[in-house]
Amino acid sequence: MSEVIVLYDGYSKMSSSNEMTANCTCSLIKGIDNIIVDSMTAWDSDKIISGLKTHGLAPEDINYVVSTHGHSDHIGNNNLFLKAKHIVGFSISFKDKYYIFPFEKGEEYAINDSVKVIPTPGHTLSDVTVLVKSLQNENIAITGDLFEKYEDIEDSSIWLEAGSEDNIRQLRNRSKIIDIADWIIPGHGPKFKVTNDMRQIVRKQVV
């Protein structure tokens, strides 16, 4: 089992007609492997180092970095973690070595017995979700921008306006993940508990 810690909650809001203020949620998974999920913007290195220190860790203690997709607010500090294997969307690498894995065929990549990386394209065509079996035996889904924030359960315009390269697949993957998750850590908002009402709402949105 693994412990999931949200180091920093993400956020996003339009500040003018052509400008958005945003940063992603950054999560730490502690267990057999120490894992960072989504490393925020390139201006957040001090925050990440400080957040890790609070939990007794330094960048060299991280075994894996998972970026749920390749947008700049999700990969900005990947270079802090030079001892880690990196998973950015469907790409798995360590230094100059790249490991071929069939995410595009729907295969799930197991990091260990309690953490796996699941392909969930939609927001981009190579988005992934990290599914963790927690110490409380609950399924925690760290979804990146598959779910922007709690509010987009009822208001689909939130995730659509954030950008979706394939909104039909995103709808289907949103339904898939919310059906198996007890908690969701979205890309740009606080962690929230999944209810059956939420599952019903998302299922009805699937085309």
CSV table of N, CA and C in Angstrom, one decimal, residues 19-153:
chain,number,residue,atom,x,y,z
A,19,GLU,N,-6.0,35.7,-21.1
A,19,GLU,CA,-5.0,35.4,-20.2
A,19,GLU,C,-5.6,34.5,-19.1
A,20,MET,N,-4.9,33.4,-18.8
A,20,MET,CA,-5.3,32.5,-17.7
A,20,MET,C,-4.2,32.4,-16.7
A,21,THR,N,-4.6,32.3,-15.4
A,21,THR,CA,-3.7,32.0,-14.3
A,21,THR,C,-3.9,30.6,-13.9
A,22,ALA,N,-2.8,29.8,-14.0
A,22,ALA,CA,-3.0,28.3,-13.7
A,22,ALA,C,-1.7,27.7,-13.2
A,23,ASN,N,-1.9,26.7,-12.4
A,23,ASN,CA,-0.8,25.7,-12.1
A,23,ASN,C,-1.5,24.4,-11.7
A,24,CYS,N,-0.7,23.3,-11.9
A,24,CYS,CA,-1.3,22.0,-11.7
A,24,CYS,C,-1.1,21.6,-10.2
A,25,THR,N,-1.9,20.6,-9.8
A,25,THR,CA,-1.8,19.9,-8.6
A,25,THR,C,-0.5,19.1,-8.6
A,26,CYS,N,0.3,19.1,-7.5
A,26,CYS,CA,1.5,18.3,-7.4
A,26,CYS,C,1.3,17.3,-6.3
A,27,SER,N,1.5,16.0,-6.6
A,27,SER,CA,1.2,15.0,-5.6
A,27,SER,C,2.5,14.1,-5.4
A,28,LEU,N,2.6,13.7,-4.1
A,28,LEU,CA,3.7,12.7,-3.7
A,28,LEU,C,3.1,11.4,-3.3
A,29,ILE,N,3.6,10.3,-3.8
A,29,ILE,CA,3.2,9.0,-3.4
A,29,ILE,C,4.4,8.4,-2.7
A,30,LYS,N,4.2,8.0,-1.4
A,30,LYS,CA,5.2,7.4,-0.6
A,30,LYS,C,4.9,5.9,-0.4
A,31,GLY,N,5.9,5.1,-0.6
A,31,GLY,CA,5.7,3.7,-0.4
A,31,GLY,C,7.0,2.9,-0.8
A,32,ILE,N,6.8,1.7,-1.4
A,32,ILE,CA,7.9,1.0,-1.9
A,32,ILE,C,8.7,1.9,-2.9
A,33,ASP,N,8.0,2.6,-3.7
A,33,ASP,CA,8.6,3.6,-4.6
A,33,ASP,C,8.1,5.0,-4.2
A,34,ASN,N,9.0,6.0,-4.2
A,34,ASN,CA,8.6,7.4,-4.0
A,34,ASN,C,8.3,8.0,-5.3
A,35,ILE,N,7.2,8.6,-5.5
A,35,ILE,CA,6.7,9.0,-6.8
A,35,ILE,C,6.2,10.5,-6.8
A,36,ILE,N,6.6,11.3,-7.7
A,36,ILE,CA,6.1,12.6,-7.9
A,36,ILE,C,5.1,12.6,-9.1
A,37,VAL,N,3.9,13.1,-8.9
A,37,VAL,CA,3.0,13.2,-10.1
A,37,VAL,C,2.8,14.7,-10.4
A,38,ASP,N,3.2,15.1,-11.5
A,38,ASP,CA,3.0,16.5,-12.1
A,38,ASP,C,3.8,17.5,-11.3
A,39,SER,N,4.9,18.0,-11.9
A,39,SER,CA,5.9,18.8,-11.2
A,39,SER,C,5.7,20.3,-11.4
A,40,MET,N,4.6,20.8,-11.7
A,40,MET,CA,4.2,22.2,-11.7
A,40,MET,C,5.0,22.9,-12.8
A,41,THR,N,5.1,24.3,-12.7
A,41,THR,CA,5.8,25.1,-13.6
A,41,THR,C,7.3,25.2,-13.3
A,42,ALA,N,8.1,25.7,-14.3
A,42,ALA,CA,9.5,25.8,-14.1
A,42,ALA,C,9.9,26.8,-13.0
A,43,TRP,N,9.0,27.6,-12.5
A,43,TRP,CA,9.2,28.5,-11.5
A,43,TRP,C,8.9,28.0,-10.1
A,44,ASP,N,8.6,26.7,-9.9
A,44,ASP,CA,8.2,26.2,-8.7
A,44,ASP,C,9.2,25.2,-8.0
A,45,SER,N,10.4,25.2,-8.5
A,45,SER,CA,11.4,24.3,-7.9
A,45,SER,C,11.6,24.4,-6.4
A,46,ASP,N,11.7,25.6,-5.9
A,46,ASP,CA,11.9,25.8,-4.5
A,46,ASP,C,10.7,25.3,-3.7
A,47,LYS,N,9.5,25.4,-4.2
A,47,LYS,CA,8.3,24.9,-3.6
A,47,LYS,C,8.3,23.4,-3.5
A,48,ILE,N,8.7,22.8,-4.6
A,48,ILE,CA,8.7,21.3,-4.6
A,48,ILE,C,9.7,20.8,-3.6
A,49,ILE,N,10.9,21.4,-3.6
A,49,ILE,CA,12.0,20.9,-2.7
A,49,ILE,C,11.5,21.1,-1.2
A,50,SER,N,10.9,22.3,-1.0
A,50,SER,CA,10.4,22.5,0.4
A,50,SER,C,9.3,21.5,0.8
A,51,GLY,N,8.4,21.2,-0.2
A,51,GLY,CA,7.3,20.3,0.1
A,51,GLY,C,7.8,18.9,0.4
A,52,LEU,N,8.8,18.5,-0.4
A,52,LEU,CA,9.4,17.2,-0.1
A,52,LEU,C,10.1,17.1,1.2
A,53,LYS,N,10.8,18.2,1.6
A,53,LYS,CA,11.5,18.3,2.9
A,53,LYS,C,10.6,18.1,4.0
A,54,THR,N,9.4,18.7,3.9
A,54,THR,CA,8.4,18.5,5.0
A,54,THR,C,8.1,17.1,5.2
A,55,HIS,N,8.2,16.2,4.2
A,55,HIS,CA,7.9,14.8,4.4
A,55,HIS,C,9.2,13.9,4.4
A,56,GLY,N,10.3,14.6,4.8
A,56,GLY,CA,11.5,13.8,5.0
A,56,GLY,C,12.2,13.3,3.7
A,57,LEU,N,11.9,14.0,2.6
A,57,LEU,CA,12.5,13.5,1.3
A,57,LEU,C,13.2,14.7,0.6
A,58,ALA,N,14.1,14.3,-0.3
A,58,ALA,CA,14.8,15.2,-1.2
A,58,ALA,C,14.6,14.7,-2.6
A,59,PRO,N,14.9,15.5,-3.6
A,59,PRO,CA,14.7,15.0,-5.0
A,59,PRO,C,15.3,13.7,-5.3
A,60,GLU,N,16.5,13.5,-4.7
A,60,GLU,CA,17.2,12.2,-5.1
A,60,GLU,C,16.6,11.0,-4.5
A,61,ASP,N,15.6,11.2,-3.6
A,61,ASP,CA,14.8,10.1,-3.0
A,61,ASP,C,13.7,9.6,-3.9
A,62,ILE,N,13.4,10.3,-5.0
A,62,ILE,CA,12.3,10.0,-5.8
A,62,ILE,C,12.7,9.0,-6.9
A,63,ASN,N,11.9,7.9,-7.0
A,63,ASN,CA,12.1,6.8,-7.9
A,63,ASN,C,11.5,7.0,-9.2
A,64,TYR,N,10.3,7.6,-9.2
A,64,TYR,CA,9.6,7.8,-10.5
A,64,TYR,C,9.0,9.2,-10.5
A,65,VAL,N,9.0,9.8,-11.7
A,65,VAL,CA,8.2,11.1,-11.9
A,65,VAL,C,7.2,10.7,-13.0
A,66,VAL,N,5.9,11.0,-12.7
A,66,VAL,CA,4.9,10.8,-13.7
A,66,VAL,C,4.3,12.2,-14.0
A,67,SER,N,4.3,12.6,-15.3
A,67,SER,CA,3.6,13.7,-15.8
A,67,SER,C,2.4,13.2,-16.5
A,68,THR,N,1.2,13.6,-16.1
A,68,THR,CA,0.0,13.0,-16.6
A,68,THR,C,-0.2,13.4,-18.1
A,69,HIS,N,0.5,14.5,-18.5
A,69,HIS,CA,0.6,14.9,-19.9
A,69,HIS,C,1.7,15.9,-20.0
A,70,GLY,N,2.0,16.3,-21.3
A,70,GLY,CA,3.2,17.1,-21.5
A,70,GLY,C,3.1,18.6,-21.5
A,71,HIS,N,2.0,19.1,-21.0
A,71,HIS,CA,1.9,20.6,-20.9
A,71,HIS,C,2.8,21.2,-19.9
A,72,SER,N,3.2,22.4,-20.1
A,72,SER,CA,4.3,23.0,-19.4
A,72,SER,C,4.1,23.1,-17.9
A,73,ASP,N,2.8,23.2,-17.4
A,73,ASP,CA,2.5,23.4,-16.0
A,73,ASP,C,2.5,22.0,-15.3
A,74,HIS,N,2.8,20.9,-16.0
A,74,HIS,CA,2.9,19.6,-15.5
A,74,HIS,C,4.3,19.0,-15.5
A,75,ILE,N,5.2,19.6,-16.2
A,75,ILE,CA,6.5,19.0,-16.4
A,75,ILE,C,7.6,19.9,-16.0
A,76,GLY,N,7.3,21.1,-15.4
A,76,GLY,CA,8.3,22.2,-15.2
A,76,GLY,C,9.5,21.8,-14.4
A,77,ASN,N,9.4,20.9,-13.5
A,77,ASN,CA,10.5,20.6,-12.6
A,77,ASN,C,11.0,19.1,-12.7
A,78,ASN,N,10.7,18.5,-13.8
A,78,ASN,CA,11.1,17.1,-14.0
A,78,ASN,C,12.6,16.9,-13.8
A,79,ASN,N,13.4,18.0,-14.2
A,79,ASN,CA,14.8,17.9,-14.2
A,79,ASN,C,15.4,17.9,-12.7
A,80,LEU,N,14.6,18.1,-11.7
A,80,LEU,CA,15.0,18.0,-10.3
A,80,LEU,C,15.3,16.5,-10.0
A,81,PHE,N,14.7,15.6,-10.7
A,81,PHE,CA,14.7,14.2,-10.3
A,81,PHE,C,15.5,13.4,-11.2
A,82,LEU,N,16.8,13.5,-11.0
A,82,LEU,CA,17.8,12.9,-12.0
A,82,LEU,C,18.0,11.4,-11.7
A,83,LYS,N,17.6,10.9,-10.6
A,83,LYS,CA,17.7,9.4,-10.3
A,83,LYS,C,16.4,8.7,-10.6
A,84,ALA,N,15.4,9.4,-11.0
A,84,ALA,CA,14.1,8.8,-11.2
A,84,ALA,C,13.9,8.4,-12.7
A,85,LYS,N,13.1,7.3,-12.9
A,85,LYS,CA,12.5,7.0,-14.2
A,85,LYS,C,11.4,8.0,-14.4
A,86,HIS,N,11.3,8.5,-15.7
A,86,HIS,CA,10.3,9.5,-16.0
A,86,HIS,C,9.2,8.9,-16.9
A,87,ILE,N,8.0,9.2,-16.6
A,87,ILE,CA,6.8,8.8,-17.4
A,87,ILE,C,6.1,10.1,-17.8
A,88,VAL,N,6.2,10.5,-19.0
A,88,VAL,CA,5.5,11.7,-19.5
A,88,VAL,C,4.5,11.3,-20.5
A,89,GLY,N,3.2,11.3,-20.1
A,89,GLY,CA,2.2,10.8,-21.0
A,89,GLY,C,2.5,9.3,-21.3
A,90,PHE,N,2.6,9.0,-22.6
A,90,PHE,CA,2.8,7.6,-23.0
A,90,PHE,C,4.3,7.3,-23.1
A,91,SER,N,5.2,8.3,-22.7
A,91,SER,CA,6.6,8.1,-22.9
A,91,SER,C,7.3,7.7,-21.6
A,92,ILE,N,8.1,6.7,-21.6
A,92,ILE,CA,8.8,6.2,-20.4
A,92,ILE,C,10.3,6.3,-20.8
A,93,SER,N,11.1,7.0,-19.9
A,93,SER,CA,12.5,7.1,-20.2
A,93,SER,C,13.3,7.2,-18.9
A,94,PHE,N,14.6,6.9,-19.1
A,94,PHE,CA,15.6,7.2,-18.0
A,94,PHE,C,16.9,7.6,-18.7
A,95,LYS,N,17.3,8.9,-18.5
A,95,LYS,CA,18.4,9.5,-19.2
A,95,LYS,C,18.1,9.4,-20.7
A,96,ASP,N,19.0,8.8,-21.5
A,96,ASP,CA,18.7,8.7,-23.0
A,96,ASP,C,18.1,7.4,-23.4
A,97,LYS,N,17.6,6.6,-22.5
A,97,LYS,CA,17.0,5.3,-22.8
A,97,LYS,C,15.5,5.5,-22.8
A,98,TYR,N,14.8,5.0,-23.8
A,98,TYR,CA,13.4,5.1,-23.9
A,98,TYR,C,12.8,3.7,-23.9
A,99,TYR,N,11.7,3.4,-23.2
A,99,TYR,CA,11.2,2.1,-23.0
A,99,TYR,C,9.8,2.1,-23.7
A,100,ILE,N,9.7,1.1,-24.7
A,100,ILE,CA,8.5,1.0,-25.5
A,100,ILE,C,7.4,0.3,-24.6
A,101,PHE,N,6.3,0.9,-24.5
A,101,PHE,CA,5.2,0.3,-23.7
A,101,PHE,C,3.9,0.7,-24.5
A,102,PRO,N,3.0,-0.3,-24.6
A,102,PRO,CA,1.8,-0.1,-25.5
A,102,PRO,C,0.6,0.6,-24.8
A,103,PHE,N,0.9,1.8,-24.2
A,103,PHE,CA,-0.2,2.6,-23.7
A,103,PHE,C,-1.3,2.8,-24.7
A,104,GLU,N,-0.9,3.0,-26.0
A,104,GLU,CA,-1.9,3.3,-27.0
A,104,GLU,C,-2.9,2.2,-27.2
A,105,LYS,N,-2.5,0.9,-26.8
A,105,LYS,CA,-3.4,-0.2,-26.9
A,105,LYS,C,-4.3,-0.4,-25.6
A,106,GLY,N,-4.2,0.5,-24.7
A,106,GLY,CA,-4.9,0.4,-23.5
A,106,GLY,C,-4.2,-0.3,-22.3
A,107,GLU,N,-3.0,-0.7,-22.5
A,107,GLU,CA,-2.2,-1.4,-21.5
A,107,GLU,C,-1.9,-0.5,-20.3
A,108,GLU,N,-2.0,-1.1,-19.1
A,108,GLU,CA,-1.7,-0.4,-17.9
A,108,GLU,C,-0.3,-0.7,-17.4
A,109,TYR,N,0.5,0.3,-17.0
A,109,TYR,CA,1.9,0.1,-16.6
A,109,TYR,C,1.9,0.1,-15.1
A,110,ALA,N,2.3,-1.1,-14.5
A,110,ALA,CA,2.4,-1.3,-13.1
A,110,ALA,C,3.8,-0.8,-12.6
A,111,ILE,N,3.8,0.2,-11.7
A,111,ILE,CA,5.0,0.6,-11.1
A,111,ILE,C,5.3,-0.3,-9.9
A,112,ASN,N,4.3,-0.7,-9.1
A,112,ASN,CA,4.4,-1.7,-8.1
A,112,ASN,C,3.1,-2.2,-7.8
A,113,ASP,N,2.9,-3.0,-6.8
A,113,ASP,CA,1.6,-3.7,-6.5
A,113,ASP,C,0.5,-2.7,-6.1
A,114,SER,N,0.9,-1.5,-5.7
A,114,SER,CA,-0.2,-0.5,-5.3
A,114,SER,C,-0.3,0.7,-6.2
A,115,VAL,N,0.6,0.8,-7.2
A,115,VAL,CA,0.5,2.0,-8.1
A,115,VAL,C,0.6,1.5,-9.6
A,116,LYS,N,-0.3,2.0,-10.4
A,116,LYS,CA,-0.2,1.8,-11.8
A,116,LYS,C,-0.6,3.0,-12.6
A,117,VAL,N,-0.1,3.1,-13.8
A,117,VAL,CA,-0.4,4.2,-14.7
A,117,VAL,C,-1.3,3.7,-15.8
A,118,ILE,N,-2.4,4.4,-16.0
A,118,ILE,CA,-3.5,4.0,-16.9
A,118,ILE,C,-3.6,5.0,-18.0
A,119,PRO,N,-3.6,4.6,-19.3
A,119,PRO,CA,-3.9,5.5,-20.3
A,119,PRO,C,-5.3,6.1,-20.3
A,120,THR,N,-5.4,7.4,-20.3
A,120,THR,CA,-6.7,8.0,-20.3
A,120,THR,C,-6.7,9.2,-21.2
A,121,PRO,N,-6.6,9.0,-22.5
A,121,PRO,CA,-6.5,10.1,-23.5
A,121,PRO,C,-7.8,10.9,-23.5
A,122,GLY,N,-7.7,12.1,-24.0
A,122,GLY,CA,-8.8,13.0,-24.1
A,122,GLY,C,-8.3,14.4,-24.1
A,123,HIS,N,-7.9,14.9,-22.9
A,123,HIS,CA,-7.4,16.3,-22.8
A,123,HIS,C,-6.2,16.4,-23.8
A,124,THR,N,-5.3,15.5,-23.8
A,124,THR,CA,-4.4,15.2,-24.9
A,124,THR,C,-4.5,13.8,-25.3
A,125,LEU,N,-4.0,13.4,-26.4
A,125,LEU,CA,-4.1,12.0,-26.9
A,125,LEU,C,-3.2,11.1,-26.2
A,126,SER,N,-2.3,11.6,-25.3
A,126,SER,CA,-1.4,10.7,-24.5
A,126,SER,C,-1.5,10.9,-23.0
A,127,ASP,N,-2.7,11.4,-22.6
A,127,ASP,CA,-2.9,11.6,-21.1
A,127,ASP,C,-2.9,10.2,-20.4
A,128,VAL,N,-2.4,10.3,-19.1
A,128,VAL,CA,-2.4,9.1,-18.3
A,128,VAL,C,-3.0,9.5,-16.9
A,129,THR,N,-3.5,8.5,-16.2
A,129,THR,CA,-3.9,8.7,-14.8
A,129,THR,C,-3.1,7.7,-13.9
A,130,VAL,N,-2.8,8.2,-12.7
A,130,VAL,CA,-2.1,7.3,-11.8
A,130,VAL,C,-3.1,6.8,-10.8
A,131,LEU,N,-3.3,5.5,-10.7
A,131,LEU,CA,-4.2,4.9,-9.8
A,131,LEU,C,-3.4,4.2,-8.6
A,132,VAL,N,-3.8,4.6,-7.4
A,132,VAL,CA,-3.0,4.2,-6.2
A,132,VAL,C,-4.0,3.5,-5.2
A,133,LYS,N,-3.6,2.3,-4.7
A,133,LYS,CA,-4.3,1.7,-3.6
A,133,LYS,C,-3.6,2.2,-2.4
A,134,SER,N,-4.4,2.9,-1.6
A,134,SER,CA,-3.9,3.7,-0.4
A,134,SER,C,-3.8,2.8,0.8
A,135,LEU,N,-3.2,3.3,1.8
A,135,LEU,CA,-3.0,2.6,3.1
A,135,LEU,C,-4.4,2.3,3.7
A,136,GLN,N,-5.4,3.0,3.4
A,136,GLN,CA,-6.8,2.8,3.8
A,136,GLN,C,-7.5,1.8,2.9
A,137,ASN,N,-6.8,1.2,1.9
A,137,ASN,CA,-7.4,0.3,1.0
A,137,ASN,C,-8.4,1.0,0.1
A,138,GLU,N,-8.2,2.3,-0.2
A,138,GLU,CA,-9.1,3.0,-1.1
A,138,GLU,C,-8.3,3.3,-2.4
A,139,ASN,N,-9.1,3.4,-3.5
A,139,ASN,CA,-8.5,3.8,-4.8
A,139,ASN,C,-8.4,5.3,-5.0
A,140,ILE,N,-7.2,5.8,-5.1
A,140,ILE,CA,-7.1,7.2,-5.3
A,140,ILE,C,-6.6,7.4,-6.8
A,141,ALA,N,-7.3,8.2,-7.5
A,141,ALA,CA,-6.9,8.5,-8.9
A,141,ALA,C,-6.4,9.9,-9.0
A,142,ILE,N,-5.1,10.0,-9.5
A,142,ILE,CA,-4.5,11.2,-9.7
A,142,ILE,C,-4.6,11.4,-11.2
A,143,THR,N,-5.5,12.3,-11.6
A,143,THR,CA,-6.0,12.3,-13.0
A,143,THR,C,-5.4,13.3,-14.0
A,144,GLY,N,-4.6,14.3,-13.4
A,144,GLY,CA,-4.2,15.4,-14.3
A,144,GLY,C,-5.5,16.0,-14.8
A,145,ASP,N,-5.5,16.5,-16.1
A,145,ASP,CA,-6.6,17.3,-16.5
A,145,ASP,C,-7.7,16.5,-17.2
A,146,LEU,N,-7.7,15.2,-16.9
A,146,LEU,CA,-8.9,14.4,-17.3
A,146,LEU,C,-10.1,15.0,-16.5
A,147,PHE,N,-9.9,15.3,-15.2
A,147,PHE,CA,-10.8,16.1,-14.4
A,147,PHE,C,-10.0,17.4,-14.0
A,148,GLU,N,-10.6,18.5,-14.4
A,148,GLU,CA,-9.9,19.8,-14.1
A,148,GLU,C,-10.1,20.1,-12.6
A,149,LYS,N,-11.3,19.9,-12.1
A,149,LYS,CA,-11.6,20.3,-10.7
A,149,LYS,C,-13.0,19.7,-10.4
A,150,TYR,N,-13.3,19.7,-9.1
A,150,TYR,CA,-14.6,19.1,-8.6
A,150,TYR,C,-15.7,19.7,-9.4
A,151,GLU,N,-15.7,21.0,-9.7
A,151,GLU,CA,-16.9,21.6,-10.3
A,151,GLU,C,-17.2,21.1,-11.7
A,152,ASP,N,-16.2,20.5,-12.3
A,152,ASP,CA,-16.5,20.1,-13.7
A,152,ASP,C,-17.3,18.8,-13.8
A,153,ILE,N,-17.6,18.2,-12.6
A,153,ILE,CA,-18.5,17.0,-12.7
A,153,ILE,C,-19.9,17.4,-13.2
